[in-house]
mmCIF file of C-alpha atoms in Angstrom:
data_model
loop_
_atom_site.group_PDB
_atom_site.id
_atom_site.type_symbol
_atom_site.label_atom_id
_atom_site.label_comp_id
_atom_site.label_asym_id
_atom_site.label_seq_id
_atom_site.Cartn_x
_atom_site.Cartn_y
_atom_site.Cartn_z
ATOM 1 C CA UNK A 1 42.937 105.377 104.784
ATOM 2 C CA UNK A 2 46.393 103.824 105.012
ATOM 3 C CA UNK A 3 47.043 101.738 101.945
ATOM 4 C CA UNK A 4 50.000 99.787 100.603
ATOM 5 C CA UNK A 5 49.855 98.763 96.965
ATOM 6 C CA UNK A 6 52.398 96.442 95.341
ATOM 7 C CA UNK A 7 51.030 97.073 91.857
ATOM 8 C CA UNK A 8 52.109 100.553 90.848
ATOM 9 C CA UNK A 9 54.760 100.540 93.581
ATOM 10 C CA UNK A 10 53.149 103.238 95.751
ATOM 11 C CA UNK A 11 52.496 103.934 99.405
ATOM 12 C CA UNK A 12 49.714 106.380 100.218
ATOM 13 C CA UNK A 13 48.459 108.142 103.355
ATOM 14 C CA UNK A 14 47.356 111.692 102.644
ATOM 15 C CA UNK A 15 50.466 111.958 100.464
ATOM 16 C CA UNK A 16 51.782 109.728 97.703
ATOM 17 C CA UNK A 17 55.400 108.685 97.568
ATOM 18 C CA UNK A 18 56.550 106.832 94.476
ATOM 19 C CA UNK A 19 59.112 104.177 95.261
ATOM 20 C CA UNK A 20 61.068 102.042 92.842
ATOM 21 C CA UNK A 21 61.103 98.488 94.169
ATOM 22 C CA UNK A 22 64.349 96.931 93.072
ATOM 23 C CA UNK A 23 63.766 93.499 94.597
ATOM 24 C CA UNK A 24 61.186 91.617 96.731
ATOM 25 C CA UNK A 25 63.229 92.074 99.905
ATOM 26 C CA UNK A 26 63.103 95.849 99.400
ATOM 27 C CA UNK A 27 59.315 95.660 99.275
ATOM 28 C CA UNK A 28 59.298 93.893 102.649
ATOM 29 C CA UNK A 29 61.412 96.670 104.150
ATOM 30 C CA UNK A 30 59.083 99.345 102.774
ATOM 31 C CA UNK A 31 56.043 97.510 104.170
ATOM 32 C CA UNK A 32 57.727 97.331 107.589
ATOM 33 C CA UNK A 33 58.439 101.075 107.493
ATOM 34 C CA UNK A 34 55.014 101.989 106.170
ATOM 35 C CA UNK A 35 53.207 100.039 108.885
ATOM 36 C CA UNK A 36 54.938 102.147 111.507
ATOM 37 C CA UNK A 37 53.217 105.156 109.964
ATOM 38 C CA UNK A 38 49.701 103.715 110.181
ATOM 39 C CA UNK A 39 49.062 105.043 113.696
ATOM 40 C CA UNK A 40 50.085 108.617 112.887
ATOM 41 C CA UNK A 41 47.547 111.387 112.469
ATOM 42 C CA UNK A 42 47.042 113.023 109.073
ATOM 43 C CA UNK A 43 48.180 116.575 108.469
ATOM 44 C CA UNK A 44 45.547 119.250 108.211
ATOM 45 C CA UNK A 45 45.511 121.175 104.968
ATOM 46 C CA UNK A 46 47.162 124.590 105.057
ATOM 47 C CA UNK A 47 48.903 123.940 108.354
ATOM 48 C CA UNK A 48 52.511 123.351 109.128
ATOM 49 C CA UNK A 49 53.545 119.709 109.070
ATOM 50 C CA UNK A 50 53.605 118.408 112.657
ATOM 51 C CA UNK A 51 56.260 115.884 113.643
ATOM 52 C CA UNK A 52 53.661 113.102 113.828
ATOM 53 C CA UNK A 53 52.899 113.322 110.088
ATOM 54 C CA UNK A 54 54.443 111.040 107.496
ATOM 55 C CA UNK A 55 57.499 112.582 105.947
ATOM 56 C CA UNK A 56 58.708 111.304 102.575
ATOM 57 C CA UNK A 57 62.202 111.352 104.015
ATOM 58 C CA UNK A 58 61.147 108.498 106.353
ATOM 59 C CA UNK A 59 60.587 106.237 103.377
ATOM 60 C CA UNK A 60 63.768 107.438 101.734
ATOM 61 C CA UNK A 61 65.604 106.621 104.966
ATOM 62 C CA UNK A 62 64.258 103.067 104.840
ATOM 63 C CA UNK A 63 65.478 102.681 101.278
ATOM 64 C CA UNK A 64 68.840 104.182 102.234
ATOM 65 C CA UNK A 65 69.131 101.614 105.010
ATOM 66 C CA UNK A 66 68.446 98.906 102.475
ATOM 67 C CA UNK A 67 71.186 100.304 100.238
ATOM 68 C CA UNK A 68 73.562 100.316 103.215
ATOM 69 C CA UNK A 69 72.710 96.669 103.899
ATOM 70 C CA UNK A 70 73.379 95.731 100.276
ATOM 71 C CA UNK A 71 76.711 97.539 100.402
ATOM 72 C CA UNK A 72 77.755 95.720 103.576
ATOM 73 C CA UNK A 73 76.689 92.349 102.186
ATOM 74 C CA UNK A 74 78.607 93.008 98.978
ATOM 75 C CA UNK A 75 81.706 93.795 101.030
ATOM 76 C CA UNK A 76 81.175 90.685 103.133
ATOM 77 C CA UNK A 77 80.826 88.498 100.029
ATOM 78 C CA UNK A 78 84.103 89.851 98.650
ATOM 79 C CA UNK A 79 85.838 89.089 101.953
ATOM 80 C CA UNK A 80 84.532 85.510 101.896
ATOM 81 C CA UNK A 81 85.557 85.050 98.264
ATOM 82 C CA UNK A 82 89.106 86.227 99.023
ATOM 83 C CA UNK A 83 89.317 83.693 101.858
ATOM 84 C CA UNK A 84 88.191 80.873 99.557
ATOM 85 C CA UNK A 85 84.901 80.028 101.265
ATOM 86 C CA UNK A 86 82.670 77.685 99.284
ATOM 87 C CA UNK A 87 79.805 79.167 97.295
ATOM 88 C CA UNK A 88 77.153 77.515 99.455
ATOM 89 C CA UNK A 89 78.831 78.745 102.621
ATOM 90 C CA UNK A 90 78.904 82.274 101.264
ATOM 91 C CA UNK A 91 75.225 82.073 100.328
ATOM 92 C CA UNK A 92 74.304 80.766 103.792
ATOM 93 C CA UNK A 93 76.270 83.475 105.595
ATOM 94 C CA UNK A 94 74.826 86.256 103.429
ATOM 95 C CA UNK A 95 71.297 84.937 103.956
ATOM 96 C CA UNK A 96 71.890 84.832 107.724
ATOM 97 C CA UNK A 97 73.012 88.456 107.916
ATOM 98 C CA UNK A 98 70.257 89.667 105.579
ATOM 99 C CA UNK A 99 67.545 87.964 107.644
ATOM 100 C CA UNK A 100 69.138 89.376 110.794
ATOM 101 C CA UNK A 101 68.753 92.911 109.464
ATOM 102 C CA UNK A 102 65.271 92.340 108.018
ATOM 103 C CA UNK A 103 64.065 90.918 111.344
ATOM 104 C CA UNK A 104 64.632 94.324 112.967
ATOM 105 C CA UNK A 105 63.963 96.381 109.844
ATOM 106 C CA UNK A 106 67.384 98.004 110.091
ATOM 107 C CA UNK A 107 70.824 97.803 108.538
ATOM 108 C CA UNK A 108 72.827 94.995 110.246
ATOM 109 C CA UNK A 109 75.711 97.404 110.795
ATOM 110 C CA UNK A 110 73.540 99.377 113.227
ATOM 111 C CA UNK A 111 72.719 96.364 115.428
ATOM 112 C CA UNK A 112 74.611 95.020 118.435
ATOM 113 C CA UNK A 113 75.006 91.845 120.483
ATOM 114 C CA UNK A 114 71.681 92.383 122.225
ATOM 115 C CA UNK A 115 69.979 92.217 118.850
ATOM 116 C CA UNK A 116 71.952 89.070 117.998
ATOM 117 C CA UNK A 117 70.750 87.210 121.084
ATOM 118 C CA UNK A 118 67.190 88.391 120.499
ATOM 119 C CA UNK A 119 67.354 87.194 116.884
ATOM 120 C CA UNK A 120 68.788 83.783 117.777
ATOM 121 C CA UNK A 121 66.138 83.407 120.487
ATOM 122 C CA UNK A 122 63.498 84.179 117.860
ATOM 123 C CA UNK A 123 64.915 81.440 115.629
ATOM 124 C CA UNK A 124 64.727 79.009 118.549
ATOM 125 C CA UNK A 125 61.323 79.812 120.049
ATOM 126 C CA UNK A 126 59.223 81.205 117.225
ATOM 127 C CA UNK A 127 60.824 79.832 114.068
ATOM 128 C CA UNK A 128 61.548 76.469 115.706
ATOM 129 C CA UNK A 129 64.967 76.042 114.053
ATOM 130 C CA UNK A 130 67.192 73.193 115.224
ATOM 131 C CA UNK A 131 70.501 73.928 116.931
ATOM 132 C CA UNK A 132 72.518 73.056 113.808
ATOM 133 C CA UNK A 133 70.553 75.565 111.713
ATOM 134 C CA UNK A 134 70.855 78.274 114.367
ATOM 135 C CA UNK A 135 74.605 77.670 114.463
ATOM 136 C CA UNK A 136 74.812 78.383 110.721
ATOM 137 C CA UNK A 137 73.172 81.763 111.381
ATOM 138 C CA UNK A 138 75.539 82.351 114.287
ATOM 139 C CA UNK A 139 78.572 81.514 112.134
ATOM 140 C CA UNK A 140 77.453 83.987 109.486
ATOM 141 C CA UNK A 141 76.994 86.706 112.104
ATOM 142 C CA UNK A 142 80.418 85.963 113.599
ATOM 143 C CA UNK A 143 82.078 86.430 110.229
ATOM 144 C CA UNK A 144 80.090 89.612 109.634
ATOM 145 C CA UNK A 145 81.051 91.196 112.950
ATOM 146 C CA UNK A 146 84.679 90.014 112.897
ATOM 147 C CA UNK A 147 85.667 90.624 109.277
ATOM 148 C CA UNK A 148 83.153 93.057 107.784
ATOM 149 C CA UNK A 149 82.715 95.329 110.816
ATOM 150 C CA UNK A 150 86.088 94.596 112.443
ATOM 151 C CA UNK A 151 84.548 93.842 115.843
ATOM 152 C CA UNK A 152 86.402 90.691 116.901
ATOM 153 C CA UNK A 153 85.222 90.978 120.505
ATOM 154 C CA UNK A 154 81.594 90.976 119.444
ATOM 155 C CA UNK A 155 82.164 88.023 117.143
ATOM 156 C CA UNK A 156 83.577 85.923 119.992
ATOM 157 C CA UNK A 157 80.485 86.724 122.066
ATOM 158 C CA UNK A 158 77.951 85.424 119.522
ATOM 159 C CA UNK A 159 76.437 82.377 121.302
ATOM 160 C CA UNK A 160 76.808 78.873 119.925
ATOM 161 C CA UNK A 161 73.926 76.434 120.462
ATOM 162 C CA UNK A 162 74.793 73.051 121.940
ATOM 163 C CA UNK A 163 73.671 70.274 119.604
ATOM 164 C CA UNK A 164 71.936 67.263 121.163
ATOM 165 C CA UNK A 165 73.679 63.932 120.614
ATOM 166 C CA UNK A 166 71.386 61.160 119.405
ATOM 167 C CA UNK A 167 71.934 57.631 118.215
ATOM 168 C CA UNK A 168 71.511 57.228 114.450
ATOM 169 C CA UNK A 169 68.639 55.239 112.952
ATOM 170 C CA UNK A 170 70.131 52.226 111.150
ATOM 171 C CA UNK A 171 68.057 50.473 108.479
ATOM 172 C CA UNK A 172 68.200 46.737 107.929
ATOM 173 C CA UNK A 173 69.441 45.376 104.594
ATOM 174 C CA UNK A 174 65.895 44.536 103.512
ATOM 175 C CA UNK A 175 64.683 48.053 104.390
ATOM 176 C CA UNK A 176 67.514 49.596 102.365
ATOM 177 C CA UNK A 177 66.642 47.618 99.225
ATOM 178 C CA UNK A 178 62.970 48.406 99.624
ATOM 179 C CA UNK A 179 63.818 52.085 99.934
ATOM 180 C CA UNK A 180 66.046 52.098 96.861
ATOM 181 C CA UNK A 181 63.521 50.037 94.936
ATOM 182 C CA UNK A 182 60.880 52.701 95.482
ATOM 183 C CA UNK A 183 62.647 54.978 92.967
ATOM 184 C CA UNK A 184 60.945 54.604 89.602
ATOM 185 C CA UNK A 185 63.597 56.430 87.616
ATOM 186 C CA UNK A 186 66.747 54.322 86.995
ATOM 187 C CA UNK A 187 68.825 57.518 87.124
ATOM 188 C CA UNK A 188 67.428 58.565 90.505
ATOM 189 C CA UNK A 189 67.810 55.015 91.826
ATOM 190 C CA UNK A 190 71.464 54.950 90.750
ATOM 191 C CA UNK A 191 72.168 58.310 92.399
ATOM 192 C CA UNK A 192 70.466 57.208 95.621
ATOM 193 C CA UNK A 193 72.389 53.913 95.610
ATOM 194 C CA UNK A 194 75.700 55.720 95.164
ATOM 195 C CA UNK A 195 74.886 58.207 97.911
ATOM 196 C CA UNK A 196 73.975 55.437 100.341
ATOM 197 C CA UNK A 197 76.556 52.801 99.419
ATOM 198 C CA UNK A 198 79.547 55.020 98.643
ATOM 199 C CA UNK A 199 78.840 57.734 101.177
ATOM 200 C CA UNK A 200 78.435 60.468 98.570
ATOM 201 C CA UNK A 201 76.646 63.737 99.076
ATOM 202 C CA UNK A 202 73.942 64.618 96.561
ATOM 203 C CA UNK A 203 76.054 67.536 95.316
ATOM 204 C CA UNK A 204 78.911 65.085 94.698
ATOM 205 C CA UNK A 205 76.834 62.382 93.042
ATOM 206 C CA UNK A 206 75.166 64.643 90.483
ATOM 207 C CA UNK A 207 78.498 65.902 89.087
ATOM 208 C CA UNK A 208 80.221 62.518 88.701
ATOM 209 C CA UNK A 209 81.835 61.845 85.329
ATOM 210 C CA UNK A 210 82.603 58.529 83.656
ATOM 211 C CA UNK A 211 86.299 59.250 84.105
ATOM 212 C CA UNK A 212 85.751 59.441 87.889
ATOM 213 C CA UNK A 213 84.816 55.742 88.058
ATOM 214 C CA UNK A 214 87.554 53.093 88.222
ATOM 215 C CA UNK A 215 85.630 49.870 87.564
ATOM 216 C CA UNK A 216 88.772 47.678 87.792
ATOM 217 C CA UNK A 217 89.650 48.753 91.312
ATOM 218 C CA UNK A 218 85.999 49.497 92.182
ATOM 219 C CA UNK A 219 86.781 53.050 93.229
ATOM 220 C CA UNK A 220 85.103 56.437 92.716
ATOM 221 C CA UNK A 221 87.127 59.616 92.611
ATOM 222 C CA UNK A 222 85.333 62.568 94.207
ATOM 223 C CA UNK A 223 86.754 65.884 93.075
ATOM 224 C CA UNK A 224 86.484 68.963 95.253
ATOM 225 C CA UNK A 225 83.982 67.591 97.744
ATOM 226 C CA UNK A 226 83.176 69.213 101.062
ATOM 227 C CA UNK A 227 85.966 71.532 102.117
ATOM 228 C CA UNK A 228 87.183 71.513 98.497
ATOM 229 C CA UNK A 229 89.024 68.252 99.046
ATOM 230 C CA UNK A 230 89.509 65.339 96.631
ATOM 231 C CA UNK A 231 88.981 61.830 97.940
ATOM 232 C CA UNK A 232 88.379 58.269 96.809
ATOM 233 C CA UNK A 233 85.597 55.957 97.945
ATOM 234 C CA UNK A 234 84.610 52.390 97.068
ATOM 235 C CA UNK A 235 81.842 51.456 94.657
ATOM 236 C CA UNK A 236 79.164 49.596 96.647
ATOM 237 C CA UNK A 237 78.593 45.971 95.735
ATOM 238 C CA UNK A 238 75.327 44.069 95.816
ATOM 239 C CA UNK A 239 76.136 42.564 99.174
ATOM 240 C CA UNK A 240 77.426 45.810 100.697
#
């Protein structure tokens, strides 16, 4: 019977093909390929191999496609680094393109705009991602098509989801203090207070240094915040 075994790194169906699994994502690709073989008929002993039988080259092709994906993503990462994109942006874009390829079980370089729309529709209907999250995926795919593959026309055709505009939820002063008071750790309470009162992002608050705080002028210096920009913000007071 058809069997996939993680331990021992083997796939068996009448024949045994030994595969070296370099990373978890490679295992997922092999599983996807192997499942497509499950409906094929076994080869009879002593007979020529019919086209419906599993060929070891099929599995090797899947691994080759994975290698091609890794090569494209490595090239894409270098292109983003040269352009000075932030580390988190690079990680998000690479994750978007990798998931795009894994969704279809193919190298992203082999896919077209029809696959892009199908993938984004999957993120909307089945995965239930919000418009802002889908737009991050779309931005990563635009960069991939425009810079890595050199297909500017395709990149301009990647759809952008319209984000709904909603009024923000504003807490009362009493609700804010109750929320901040719920933190048991003084360190966590201080970070949360700074984030709320000074408008800091978590990534900015956790890297603050003593030298960044000007207690005389009640200012905080934020170095290399979003967009790699420095800025100054006020220290929140008790009545703020």
